[in-house]
Amino acid sequence: MATPDHLNFAQQDLRNRCFRQHYLRDANFEGADIRGCDFRGATLVNASFEHVKAGLSQRQVLIMLVYGAFLTVMIFEAIFFALIGQTATAIALITGMAAAVALVLEIPGSLLVVVLITAIATISDRASFSLAIAISLVFLTLVAASWQRLLYFLAATAAGFLVVALSGFAGNLAEAIASPHVMITAIVFAGVVVALIERDLPKKNARYVPTGMIAIMAIFGLLAFLGAIFMQAGFVAVAQLQLTLALMHFALMLMAIAGAAVFGLEIPKTINQSIGTSFRDADLTDANFNHANLANTDLSYARTNGTNWGSAQFRKCVAYKFSSRT
């Protein structure tokens, strides 16, 4: 029996497509390029994946590199503010970074936390650079998730800006633009709006973002930041001749720096082993992966009763609580 057109993906370039929680029983993916595809929770009973190519897509690698660059800037900026004694701005930046990472990891309510922390980081005029970095990180996070979510965010920001400008500045746009508080209010308003509706946004256009490197970088940044905080506190204690307290702070600094070094060394390996194609929690009962090229693929928690792995090649795959019974 011929495969219906809506289930026939044979020989197609499907890179970065989202099939999350889709019902694809008897679908034909033979010879398709499924790098960057998200099949998490999908029903793929009796589906054919013969000769497919799975793994990291170029877009995913680019997202990791750009996101990593932004995280690096935020980390070192937070460390800089911590070392010069501007602890409040430093904490706002590092917390904003953590919240943005939580958004990528799809922890509920993360978007709202991101914009609130962004607002806190911009209250001081001295944190104007922090504003640019934090807002850029929010936008990058939204783009990584989906263009539709970004468009909602931008539309809500524009609406919030106009409301605040018209009500608080009597329509004087020049004065409203000059005030950072207007933009802060608009961003927070947009965050609230998108946070309220994000559960209802369709997942079909969502992109699967490799999260391993991002999570490792966040832990590295947090530990490095704590090292800077303890270093600054240690120097303050020395200046106040509180030597015991200073020694305690310097000991904590060394522990934090050692931990940061351990996670920092893991970053290149994590990038190399990041997941590109995910079948996590998918139903692969009786699916056919004969001669499939499965690189950087997550098969964790997948149901694989009767799955035919034939001559499939596995490289840098994750298969927690997975069985390869045929």
Coordinates of C-alpha atoms in Angstrom, one line a residue:
M1 CA 0.0 0.0 0.0
A2 CA 1.4 3.4 -1.0
T3 CA 2.3 5.9 1.7
P4 CA -0.1 8.9 1.9
D5 CA 1.4 12.1 0.7
H6 CA 1.2 13.8 4.2
L7 CA 3.3 10.9 5.6
N8 CA 5.8 10.6 2.7
F9 CA 9.0 12.5 3.5
A10 CA 11.3 10.2 1.5
Q11 CA 14.5 11.8 0.1
Q12 CA 13.5 15.3 1.5
D13 CA 15.6 17.9 3.2
L14 CA 13.9 18.1 6.6
R15 CA 16.7 19.8 8.5
N16 CA 15.5 21.7 11.7
R17 CA 11.8 20.6 11.2
C18 CA 9.7 20.1 14.3
F19 CA 7.7 16.9 14.5
R20 CA 7.3 17.1 18.3
Q21 CA 4.3 15.0 19.6
H22 CA 3.1 14.5 16.0
Y23 CA 1.2 11.3 15.0
L24 CA 3.3 9.8 12.2
R25 CA 2.4 6.1 12.2
D26 CA 3.6 4.4 9.0
A27 CA 5.5 7.5 7.9
N28 CA 8.2 7.2 5.3
F29 CA 11.5 9.1 6.0
E30 CA 13.7 6.9 3.8
G31 CA 16.8 8.7 2.7
A32 CA 15.7 12.0 4.3
D33 CA 18.1 14.5 5.9
I34 CA 16.7 14.8 9.5
R35 CA 19.6 16.7 11.1
G36 CA 18.3 19.1 13.7
C37 CA 14.8 17.5 13.7
D38 CA 12.7 17.3 16.9
F39 CA 10.7 14.0 17.2
R40 CA 10.3 14.2 21.0
G41 CA 7.2 12.4 22.1
A42 CA 6.2 11.6 18.5
T43 CA 4.3 8.5 17.5
L44 CA 6.5 6.8 14.9
V45 CA 5.1 3.2 15.0
N46 CA 6.1 1.3 11.9
A47 CA 7.8 4.4 10.4
S48 CA 10.7 3.9 8.0
F49 CA 14.0 5.7 8.6
E50 CA 16.2 3.7 6.3
H51 CA 19.3 5.5 5.1
V52 CA 18.4 8.7 7.0
K53 CA 21.1 11.2 8.1
A54 CA 20.6 12.4 11.6
G55 CA 22.7 14.8 13.8
L56 CA 23.6 18.4 14.2
S57 CA 22.5 20.9 11.6
Q58 CA 24.5 24.0 10.6
R59 CA 21.8 26.2 12.1
Q60 CA 22.1 24.4 15.4
V61 CA 25.9 24.8 15.4
L62 CA 25.5 28.5 14.6
I63 CA 22.9 29.0 17.4
M64 CA 25.3 27.3 19.9
L65 CA 28.2 29.5 18.8
V66 CA 26.3 32.8 18.8
Y67 CA 24.5 32.0 22.1
G68 CA 27.8 30.9 23.6
A69 CA 29.4 34.3 22.6
F70 CA 26.5 36.2 24.2
L71 CA 26.8 34.1 27.4
T72 CA 30.6 34.7 27.5
V73 CA 30.1 38.4 27.2
M74 CA 27.5 38.4 30.0
I75 CA 29.6 36.2 32.2
F76 CA 32.7 38.4 31.9
E77 CA 30.7 41.6 32.2
A78 CA 29.1 40.3 35.4
I79 CA 32.6 39.4 36.7
F80 CA 33.8 42.9 35.9
F81 CA 31.0 44.6 37.7
A82 CA 31.5 42.2 40.7
L83 CA 35.2 43.0 40.9
I84 CA 34.7 46.8 40.8
G85 CA 32.1 46.5 43.6
Q86 CA 28.8 47.0 41.6
T87 CA 27.4 43.9 43.0
A88 CA 23.7 44.7 42.3
T89 CA 24.3 45.1 38.5
A90 CA 26.5 41.9 38.5
I91 CA 23.9 39.8 40.2
A92 CA 21.2 41.2 37.8
L93 CA 23.3 40.2 34.8
I94 CA 24.2 36.7 36.1
T95 CA 20.6 36.0 37.1
G96 CA 19.4 37.2 33.7
M97 CA 21.8 34.8 32.1
A98 CA 20.5 32.0 34.2
A99 CA 16.9 32.9 33.4
A100 CA 17.6 33.0 29.7
V101 CA 19.2 29.5 29.9
A102 CA 16.1 28.3 31.8
L103 CA 14.0 29.6 28.9
V104 CA 16.0 27.6 26.4
L105 CA 15.6 24.5 28.7
E106 CA 11.8 25.2 28.5
I107 CA 11.3 25.7 32.2
P108 CA 7.8 27.3 32.6
G109 CA 7.7 31.0 33.4
S110 CA 11.3 31.6 32.3
L111 CA 10.5 34.3 29.8
L112 CA 8.9 36.5 32.4
V113 CA 11.9 36.1 34.7
V114 CA 14.2 37.0 31.8
V115 CA 12.5 40.3 31.1
L116 CA 12.1 41.2 34.8
I117 CA 15.8 40.7 35.4
T118 CA 16.6 42.6 32.2
A119 CA 14.5 45.5 33.6
I120 CA 16.4 45.4 36.9
A121 CA 19.8 45.4 35.1
T122 CA 18.8 48.6 33.3
I123 CA 17.6 50.7 36.3
S124 CA 21.1 52.2 36.7
D125 CA 22.4 54.5 33.9
R126 CA 25.8 52.8 34.4
A127 CA 24.3 49.5 33.1
S128 CA 23.5 50.7 29.6
F129 CA 25.8 48.2 28.1
S130 CA 24.1 45.6 30.2
L131 CA 20.8 46.6 28.7
A132 CA 22.1 46.0 25.2
I133 CA 23.5 42.6 26.1
A134 CA 20.5 41.4 28.1
I135 CA 17.9 42.5 25.6
S136 CA 20.0 40.9 22.8
L137 CA 20.1 37.7 24.7
V138 CA 16.4 37.7 25.2
F139 CA 15.8 38.3 21.5
L140 CA 18.3 35.6 20.6
T141 CA 16.6 33.2 22.9
L142 CA 13.2 33.9 21.4
V143 CA 14.6 33.5 17.8
A144 CA 16.1 30.2 18.8
A145 CA 12.7 29.0 20.1
S146 CA 10.5 30.3 17.2
W147 CA 10.1 33.4 15.0
Q148 CA 6.4 33.5 16.0
R149 CA 7.2 33.9 19.7
L150 CA 9.7 36.7 18.7
L151 CA 7.0 38.5 16.7
Y152 CA 4.6 38.3 19.6
F153 CA 7.3 39.8 21.9
L154 CA 8.1 42.6 19.5
A155 CA 4.5 43.5 18.9
A156 CA 3.7 43.5 22.6
T157 CA 6.8 45.7 23.3
A158 CA 5.7 48.2 20.6
A159 CA 2.2 48.3 22.1
G160 CA 3.5 48.7 25.6
F161 CA 5.8 51.5 24.5
L162 CA 3.1 53.4 22.8
V163 CA 0.7 53.1 25.7
V164 CA 3.3 54.3 28.2
A165 CA 4.5 57.1 25.9
L166 CA 1.0 58.4 25.2
S167 CA -0.2 58.2 28.8
G168 CA 2.9 59.3 30.6
F169 CA 4.5 61.8 28.1
A170 CA 1.4 63.2 26.5
G171 CA 2.4 61.9 23.1
N172 CA 5.9 63.4 23.2
L173 CA 7.7 60.5 21.5
A174 CA 11.1 62.2 21.6
E175 CA 11.0 62.5 25.4
A176 CA 9.6 59.0 25.7
I177 CA 12.4 57.5 23.7
A178 CA 15.0 59.4 25.8
S179 CA 13.6 57.8 29.0
P180 CA 14.9 54.3 29.7
H181 CA 12.0 53.7 32.1
V182 CA 9.6 53.7 29.1
M183 CA 11.4 50.9 27.3
I184 CA 11.8 49.0 30.6
T185 CA 8.1 49.1 31.2
A186 CA 7.4 48.1 27.6
I187 CA 9.7 45.1 27.8
V188 CA 8.3 43.9 31.0
F189 CA 4.7 44.2 29.6
A190 CA 5.8 42.2 26.5
G191 CA 7.3 39.5 28.7
V192 CA 4.1 39.2 30.7
V193 CA 2.0 39.0 27.5
V194 CA 4.1 36.3 25.8
A195 CA 4.5 34.4 29.1
L196 CA 0.7 34.2 29.4
I197 CA 0.2 33.0 25.8
E198 CA 3.3 30.9 25.2
R199 CA 1.7 27.6 26.2
D200 CA -0.9 28.2 23.5
L201 CA 1.6 28.9 20.8
P202 CA 1.9 26.0 18.2
K203 CA 5.0 23.9 18.5
K204 CA 5.3 23.0 14.8
N205 CA 7.6 25.9 14.0
A206 CA 9.7 25.6 17.2
R207 CA 13.4 24.7 16.7
Y208 CA 15.2 22.1 18.7
V209 CA 18.1 23.9 20.4
P210 CA 21.0 21.8 21.7
T211 CA 21.0 22.6 25.4
G212 CA 24.0 20.7 26.7
M213 CA 26.6 23.3 25.9
I214 CA 24.4 26.1 27.0
A215 CA 23.8 24.5 30.4
I216 CA 27.5 23.8 30.9
M217 CA 28.4 27.4 30.0
A218 CA 25.8 28.7 32.5
I219 CA 27.3 26.6 35.3
F220 CA 30.8 27.7 34.3
G221 CA 29.7 31.3 34.3
L222 CA 27.9 31.0 37.7
L223 CA 31.0 29.5 39.3
A224 CA 33.4 32.0 37.8
F225 CA 31.0 34.8 38.9
L226 CA 31.0 33.4 42.5
G227 CA 34.8 33.3 42.4
A228 CA 34.9 37.0 41.5
I229 CA 32.4 37.8 44.3
F230 CA 34.5 36.0 46.9
M231 CA 37.7 37.6 45.6
Q232 CA 36.2 41.1 45.9
A233 CA 34.8 40.2 49.4
G234 CA 38.2 38.9 50.4
F235 CA 40.0 42.1 49.4
V236 CA 37.4 44.1 51.4
A237 CA 38.0 41.9 54.4
V238 CA 41.8 42.4 54.1
A239 CA 41.3 46.2 53.9
Q240 CA 39.3 45.9 57.1
L241 CA 42.0 43.7 58.7
Q242 CA 39.5 40.8 59.1
L243 CA 42.1 38.2 58.2
T244 CA 40.1 35.1 59.2
L245 CA 37.2 36.3 57.1
A246 CA 39.5 37.1 54.2
L247 CA 41.0 33.6 54.3
M248 CA 37.6 32.1 54.2
H249 CA 36.5 34.2 51.2
F250 CA 39.8 33.4 49.4
A251 CA 39.3 29.7 50.1
L252 CA 35.8 29.9 48.6
M253 CA 37.1 31.8 45.7
L254 CA 39.6 29.0 44.9
M255 CA 36.9 26.4 45.2
A256 CA 34.6 28.3 42.8
I257 CA 37.5 28.9 40.3
A258 CA 38.4 25.2 40.4
G259 CA 34.8 24.3 39.7
A260 CA 34.7 26.8 36.9
A261 CA 37.8 25.3 35.4
V262 CA 36.4 21.8 35.5
F263 CA 33.2 22.9 33.7
G264 CA 35.2 25.1 31.3
L265 CA 37.2 22.2 30.1
E266 CA 34.0 20.3 29.4
I267 CA 32.6 23.0 27.1
P268 CA 34.5 21.9 23.9
K269 CA 33.6 18.2 24.5
T270 CA 30.0 19.1 25.1
I271 CA 29.8 21.1 21.9
N272 CA 31.2 18.1 20.0
Q273 CA 28.7 15.7 21.6
S274 CA 25.6 18.0 21.5
I275 CA 22.3 16.5 20.5
G276 CA 21.2 17.4 17.0
T277 CA 18.2 15.1 16.3
S278 CA 16.0 14.0 19.2
F279 CA 13.8 10.9 19.4
R280 CA 13.5 11.4 23.2
D281 CA 10.3 9.7 24.5
A282 CA 9.2 8.8 21.0
D283 CA 7.3 5.6 20.2
L284 CA 9.6 3.8 17.7
T285 CA 7.7 0.5 17.9
D286 CA 8.4 -1.6 14.8
A287 CA 10.2 1.4 13.2
N288 CA 12.9 0.6 10.6
F289 CA 16.4 2.2 11.0
N290 CA 18.3 -0.1 8.6
H291 CA 21.5 1.6 7.4
A292 CA 20.5 4.9 9.2
N293 CA 23.4 7.3 10.0
L294 CA 22.6 8.3 13.6
A295 CA 25.1 10.9 14.9
N296 CA 24.5 13.2 17.8
T297 CA 21.0 11.6 18.3
D298 CA 19.0 11.4 21.5
L299 CA 17.1 8.1 21.9
S300 CA 16.5 8.3 25.6
Y301 CA 13.3 6.9 26.9
A302 CA 12.2 5.9 23.4
R303 CA 10.0 2.8 23.1
T304 CA 11.7 0.4 20.8
N305 CA 9.9 -2.9 20.8
G306 CA 10.4 -4.6 17.5
T307 CA 12.5 -1.7 16.1
N308 CA 14.9 -2.8 13.3
W309 CA 18.3 -1.2 13.7
G310 CA 19.8 -3.4 10.9
S311 CA 23.1 -1.8 9.9
A312 CA 22.5 1.5 11.6
Q313 CA 25.6 3.5 12.6
F314 CA 25.6 5.1 16.0
R315 CA 28.0 8.0 16.8
K316 CA 27.9 10.3 19.8
C317 CA 24.3 9.2 20.7
V318 CA 22.5 9.4 24.0
A319 CA 20.4 6.4 24.9
Y320 CA 19.4 6.6 28.5
K321 CA 16.8 3.9 29.5
F322 CA 16.8 2.7 25.9
S323 CA 16.8 -0.8 24.6
S324 CA 17.8 -1.9 21.1
R325 CA 15.7 -5.1 20.9
T326 CA 14.7 -6.1 17.4

